[in-house]
Amino acid sequence: MRLYLTGYMGAGKSTLGRKIARRTELPFLDTDKMVEEAEGAAVADVINFAGEEYFRQAERRALEQTADYESAIISTGGGLPVWGDNMVWIAEHGVSVYLKRTPEQILSRLSPHGRAKRPKFRGLNDEELLAFMQTHLAEREPIYEQAHVVVDCSQIGDDEIVERLAEFIIRN
């Protein structure tokens, strides 16, 4: 089974994905890291120098490469599901999971490094960032909500999320 973790930037897709992969002994793939390896540059640099459209195309190529794995835990970039028909592609190639968090939860989870590496977050103070996330997440959420599984992360901790998703994989 391919399990695609979707959700907003900073929702914990990569962190939780690595833990689920360890628990299930499945490969872990991160589409952002795949783009960085293919492009030889950080995501922020690809966006800054080649543009967002180029980045989204590189991200789609990375997404399509995940089909080479029969089973894997895949962390998608926050914008990947909302670009083009990516969410449809994901639904056809695996099980999608939306890690649903509020902007306030995401803000509390972000380290200074986590903020700095996301171009859309740079230069914003906490109040500005929260307002940006509220608007931006509201735009993206209808796509995220199309996931096969929606996990309300405000109701359970990360360890329980990992355990529940690992058990879901093992059962299926």
mmCIF file of C-alpha atoms in Angstrom:
data_model
loop_
_atom_site.group_PDB
_atom_site.id
_atom_site.type_symbol
_atom_site.label_atom_id
_atom_site.label_comp_id
_atom_site.label_asym_id
_atom_site.label_seq_id
_atom_site.Cartn_x
_atom_site.Cartn_y
_atom_site.Cartn_z
ATOM 1 C CA MET A 1 0.000 0.000 0.000
ATOM 2 C CA ARG A 2 1.105 3.522 -0.784
ATOM 3 C CA LEU A 3 0.002 5.905 1.976
ATOM 4 C CA TYR A 4 0.103 9.562 0.908
ATOM 5 C CA LEU A 5 0.201 12.060 3.775
ATOM 6 C CA THR A 6 -1.325 15.388 2.788
ATOM 7 C CA GLY A 7 -1.963 18.598 4.652
ATOM 8 C CA TYR A 8 -0.784 22.131 5.117
ATOM 9 C CA MET A 9 2.843 23.191 5.459
ATOM 10 C CA GLY A 10 4.077 22.349 8.948
ATOM 11 C CA ALA A 11 1.280 19.863 9.709
ATOM 12 C CA GLY A 12 3.804 17.119 10.439
ATOM 13 C CA LYS A 13 3.655 15.065 7.245
ATOM 14 C CA SER A 14 7.384 14.357 7.096
ATOM 15 C CA THR A 15 7.872 13.900 10.831
ATOM 16 C CA LEU A 16 4.912 11.545 11.206
ATOM 17 C CA GLY A 17 5.655 9.843 7.893
ATOM 18 C CA ARG A 18 9.156 8.844 9.036
ATOM 19 C CA LYS A 19 7.738 7.451 12.281
ATOM 20 C CA ILE A 20 5.013 5.481 10.483
ATOM 21 C CA ALA A 21 7.592 4.116 8.056
ATOM 22 C CA ARG A 22 9.804 2.949 10.921
ATOM 23 C CA ARG A 23 6.829 1.366 12.684
ATOM 24 C CA THR A 24 5.657 -0.482 9.548
ATOM 25 C CA GLU A 25 9.143 -1.105 8.104
ATOM 26 C CA LEU A 26 8.075 0.475 4.824
ATOM 27 C CA PRO A 27 10.147 2.886 2.732
ATOM 28 C CA PHE A 28 9.621 6.584 3.444
ATOM 29 C CA LEU A 29 9.496 9.062 0.571
ATOM 30 C CA ASP A 30 9.238 12.825 0.844
ATOM 31 C CA THR A 31 8.300 14.574 -2.393
ATOM 32 C CA ASP A 32 10.078 17.765 -1.303
ATOM 33 C CA LYS A 33 13.314 15.822 -0.747
ATOM 34 C CA MET A 34 12.828 14.031 -4.077
ATOM 35 C CA VAL A 35 12.557 17.402 -5.845
ATOM 36 C CA GLU A 36 15.631 18.697 -4.024
ATOM 37 C CA GLU A 37 17.637 15.652 -5.071
ATOM 38 C CA ALA A 38 16.483 15.871 -8.693
ATOM 39 C CA GLU A 39 17.060 19.627 -8.926
ATOM 40 C CA GLY A 40 20.209 19.822 -6.808
ATOM 41 C CA ALA A 41 18.735 22.707 -4.825
ATOM 42 C CA ALA A 42 16.473 23.403 -1.871
ATOM 43 C CA VAL A 43 12.746 23.753 -2.584
ATOM 44 C CA ALA A 44 12.886 27.454 -1.690
ATOM 45 C CA ASP A 45 15.721 27.996 -4.173
ATOM 46 C CA VAL A 46 13.914 26.105 -6.944
ATOM 47 C CA ILE A 47 10.853 28.323 -6.395
ATOM 48 C CA ASN A 48 12.904 31.539 -6.131
ATOM 49 C CA PHE A 49 15.064 30.922 -9.201
ATOM 50 C CA ALA A 50 12.891 28.818 -11.517
ATOM 51 C CA GLY A 51 9.419 29.869 -10.391
ATOM 52 C CA GLU A 52 6.509 28.120 -8.739
ATOM 53 C CA GLU A 53 5.169 26.628 -11.985
ATOM 54 C CA TYR A 54 8.509 24.914 -12.641
ATOM 55 C CA PHE A 55 8.592 23.687 -9.054
ATOM 56 C CA ARG A 56 5.053 22.260 -9.334
ATOM 57 C CA GLN A 57 6.053 20.363 -12.489
ATOM 58 C CA ALA A 58 9.128 18.953 -10.706
ATOM 59 C CA GLU A 59 6.908 18.046 -7.783
ATOM 60 C CA ARG A 60 4.525 16.177 -10.132
ATOM 61 C CA ARG A 61 7.460 14.199 -11.563
ATOM 62 C CA ALA A 62 8.453 13.246 -8.009
ATOM 63 C CA LEU A 63 4.872 12.222 -7.262
ATOM 64 C CA GLU A 64 4.769 9.981 -10.332
ATOM 65 C CA GLN A 65 8.037 8.332 -9.239
ATOM 66 C CA THR A 66 6.329 7.159 -6.048
ATOM 67 C CA ALA A 67 4.356 4.690 -8.182
ATOM 68 C CA ASP A 68 7.612 2.752 -8.596
ATOM 69 C CA TYR A 69 7.135 1.554 -5.004
ATOM 70 C CA GLU A 70 4.568 -1.136 -4.328
ATOM 71 C CA SER A 71 4.321 0.006 -0.721
ATOM 72 C CA ALA A 72 5.606 3.187 0.890
ATOM 73 C CA ILE A 73 4.773 6.039 3.206
ATOM 74 C CA ILE A 74 4.849 9.258 1.176
ATOM 75 C CA SER A 75 4.924 12.787 2.562
ATOM 76 C CA THR A 76 3.649 15.276 0.000
ATOM 77 C CA GLY A 77 4.461 18.954 -0.126
ATOM 78 C CA GLY A 78 1.696 21.160 1.260
ATOM 79 C CA GLY A 79 0.728 22.496 -2.162
ATOM 80 C CA LEU A 80 1.154 19.279 -4.116
ATOM 81 C CA PRO A 81 -2.433 17.989 -3.694
ATOM 82 C CA VAL A 82 -3.974 21.287 -4.794
ATOM 83 C CA TRP A 83 -2.020 21.660 -8.036
ATOM 84 C CA GLY A 84 -3.549 20.310 -11.229
ATOM 85 C CA ASP A 85 -5.040 16.852 -10.860
ATOM 86 C CA ASN A 86 -2.540 15.653 -8.255
ATOM 87 C CA MET A 87 -5.204 14.714 -5.697
ATOM 88 C CA VAL A 88 -6.966 12.583 -8.316
ATOM 89 C CA TRP A 89 -3.638 10.931 -9.188
ATOM 90 C CA ILE A 90 -2.970 10.221 -5.520
ATOM 91 C CA ALA A 91 -6.438 8.688 -5.080
ATOM 92 C CA GLU A 92 -5.799 6.380 -8.038
ATOM 93 C CA HIS A 93 -2.384 5.242 -6.791
ATOM 94 C CA GLY A 94 -2.803 4.843 -3.063
ATOM 95 C CA VAL A 95 -4.592 5.876 0.095
ATOM 96 C CA SER A 96 -4.549 9.575 0.934
ATOM 97 C CA VAL A 97 -4.557 10.845 4.506
ATOM 98 C CA TYR A 98 -5.228 14.474 5.384
ATOM 99 C CA LEU A 99 -3.449 15.500 8.582
ATOM 100 C CA LYS A 100 -5.865 18.231 9.605
ATOM 101 C CA ARG A 101 -4.493 20.904 11.925
ATOM 102 C CA THR A 102 -5.597 24.428 12.721
ATOM 103 C CA PRO A 103 -3.361 27.361 11.813
ATOM 104 C CA GLU A 104 -2.791 27.896 15.542
ATOM 105 C CA GLN A 105 -1.558 24.301 15.946
ATOM 106 C CA ILE A 106 0.732 24.626 12.942
ATOM 107 C CA LEU A 107 2.160 27.911 14.200
ATOM 108 C CA SER A 108 2.936 26.326 17.570
ATOM 109 C CA ARG A 109 4.739 23.420 15.851
ATOM 110 C CA LEU A 110 6.969 25.520 13.586
ATOM 111 C CA SER A 111 10.603 25.873 14.562
ATOM 112 C CA PRO A 112 12.590 28.897 13.372
ATOM 113 C CA HIS A 113 14.165 26.601 10.741
ATOM 114 C CA GLY A 114 10.718 25.367 9.681
ATOM 115 C CA ARG A 115 9.590 28.928 9.131
ATOM 116 C CA ALA A 116 12.749 29.979 7.315
ATOM 117 C CA LYS A 117 12.694 27.104 4.822
ATOM 118 C CA ARG A 118 9.148 27.928 3.637
ATOM 119 C CA PRO A 119 9.259 30.912 1.255
ATOM 120 C CA LYS A 120 5.629 31.870 1.919
ATOM 121 C CA PHE A 121 6.343 32.180 5.668
ATOM 122 C CA ARG A 122 9.506 34.271 5.463
ATOM 123 C CA GLY A 123 9.448 37.733 6.961
ATOM 124 C CA LEU A 124 6.064 37.315 8.640
ATOM 125 C CA ASN A 125 5.643 37.883 12.370
ATOM 126 C CA ASP A 126 3.380 35.500 14.308
ATOM 127 C CA GLU A 127 0.236 37.586 13.782
ATOM 128 C CA GLU A 128 0.846 38.005 10.048
ATOM 129 C CA LEU A 129 1.723 34.343 9.648
ATOM 130 C CA LEU A 130 -1.412 33.228 11.463
ATOM 131 C CA ALA A 131 -3.592 35.467 9.248
ATOM 132 C CA PHE A 132 -1.828 34.182 6.118
ATOM 133 C CA MET A 133 -2.292 30.543 7.156
ATOM 134 C CA GLN A 134 -5.966 31.057 7.997
ATOM 135 C CA THR A 135 -6.670 32.426 4.520
ATOM 136 C CA HIS A 136 -4.367 30.065 2.632
ATOM 137 C CA LEU A 137 -5.539 26.939 4.452
ATOM 138 C CA ALA A 138 -9.190 27.874 3.860
ATOM 139 C CA GLU A 139 -8.426 27.944 0.113
ATOM 140 C CA ARG A 140 -6.699 24.552 0.167
ATOM 141 C CA GLU A 141 -8.894 22.677 2.608
ATOM 142 C CA PRO A 142 -11.620 21.659 0.118
ATOM 143 C CA ILE A 143 -8.955 19.713 -1.799
ATOM 144 C CA TYR A 144 -7.338 18.256 1.327
ATOM 145 C CA GLU A 145 -10.774 17.120 2.537
ATOM 146 C CA GLN A 146 -11.038 14.843 -0.521
ATOM 147 C CA ALA A 147 -8.566 12.467 1.135
ATOM 148 C CA HIS A 148 -9.633 8.887 1.792
ATOM 149 C CA VAL A 149 -8.919 9.412 5.504
ATOM 150 C CA VAL A 150 -9.103 12.676 7.452
ATOM 151 C CA VAL A 151 -7.267 12.700 10.781
ATOM 152 C CA ASP A 152 -8.307 15.509 13.100
ATOM 153 C CA CYS A 153 -4.969 16.090 14.765
ATOM 154 C CA SER A 154 -6.488 18.433 17.343
ATOM 155 C CA GLN A 155 -8.120 15.452 19.030
ATOM 156 C CA ILE A 156 -5.119 13.099 19.316
ATOM 157 C CA GLY A 157 -1.369 13.319 19.831
ATOM 158 C CA ASP A 158 1.324 12.468 17.317
ATOM 159 C CA ASP A 159 2.148 9.097 18.903
ATOM 160 C CA GLU A 160 -1.478 8.001 18.631
ATOM 161 C CA ILE A 161 -1.674 9.227 15.024
ATOM 162 C CA VAL A 162 1.385 7.139 14.184
ATOM 163 C CA GLU A 163 -0.038 4.091 15.919
ATOM 164 C CA ARG A 164 -3.473 4.392 14.283
ATOM 165 C CA LEU A 165 -2.068 4.848 10.784
ATOM 166 C CA ALA A 166 0.464 2.047 11.264
ATOM 167 C CA GLU A 167 -2.322 -0.290 12.382
ATOM 168 C CA PHE A 168 -4.433 0.793 9.394
ATOM 169 C CA ILE A 169 -1.573 -0.160 7.061
ATOM 170 C CA ILE A 170 -0.953 -3.471 8.775
ATOM 171 C CA ARG A 171 -4.663 -4.398 8.583
ATOM 172 C CA ASN A 172 -4.912 -3.461 4.916
#
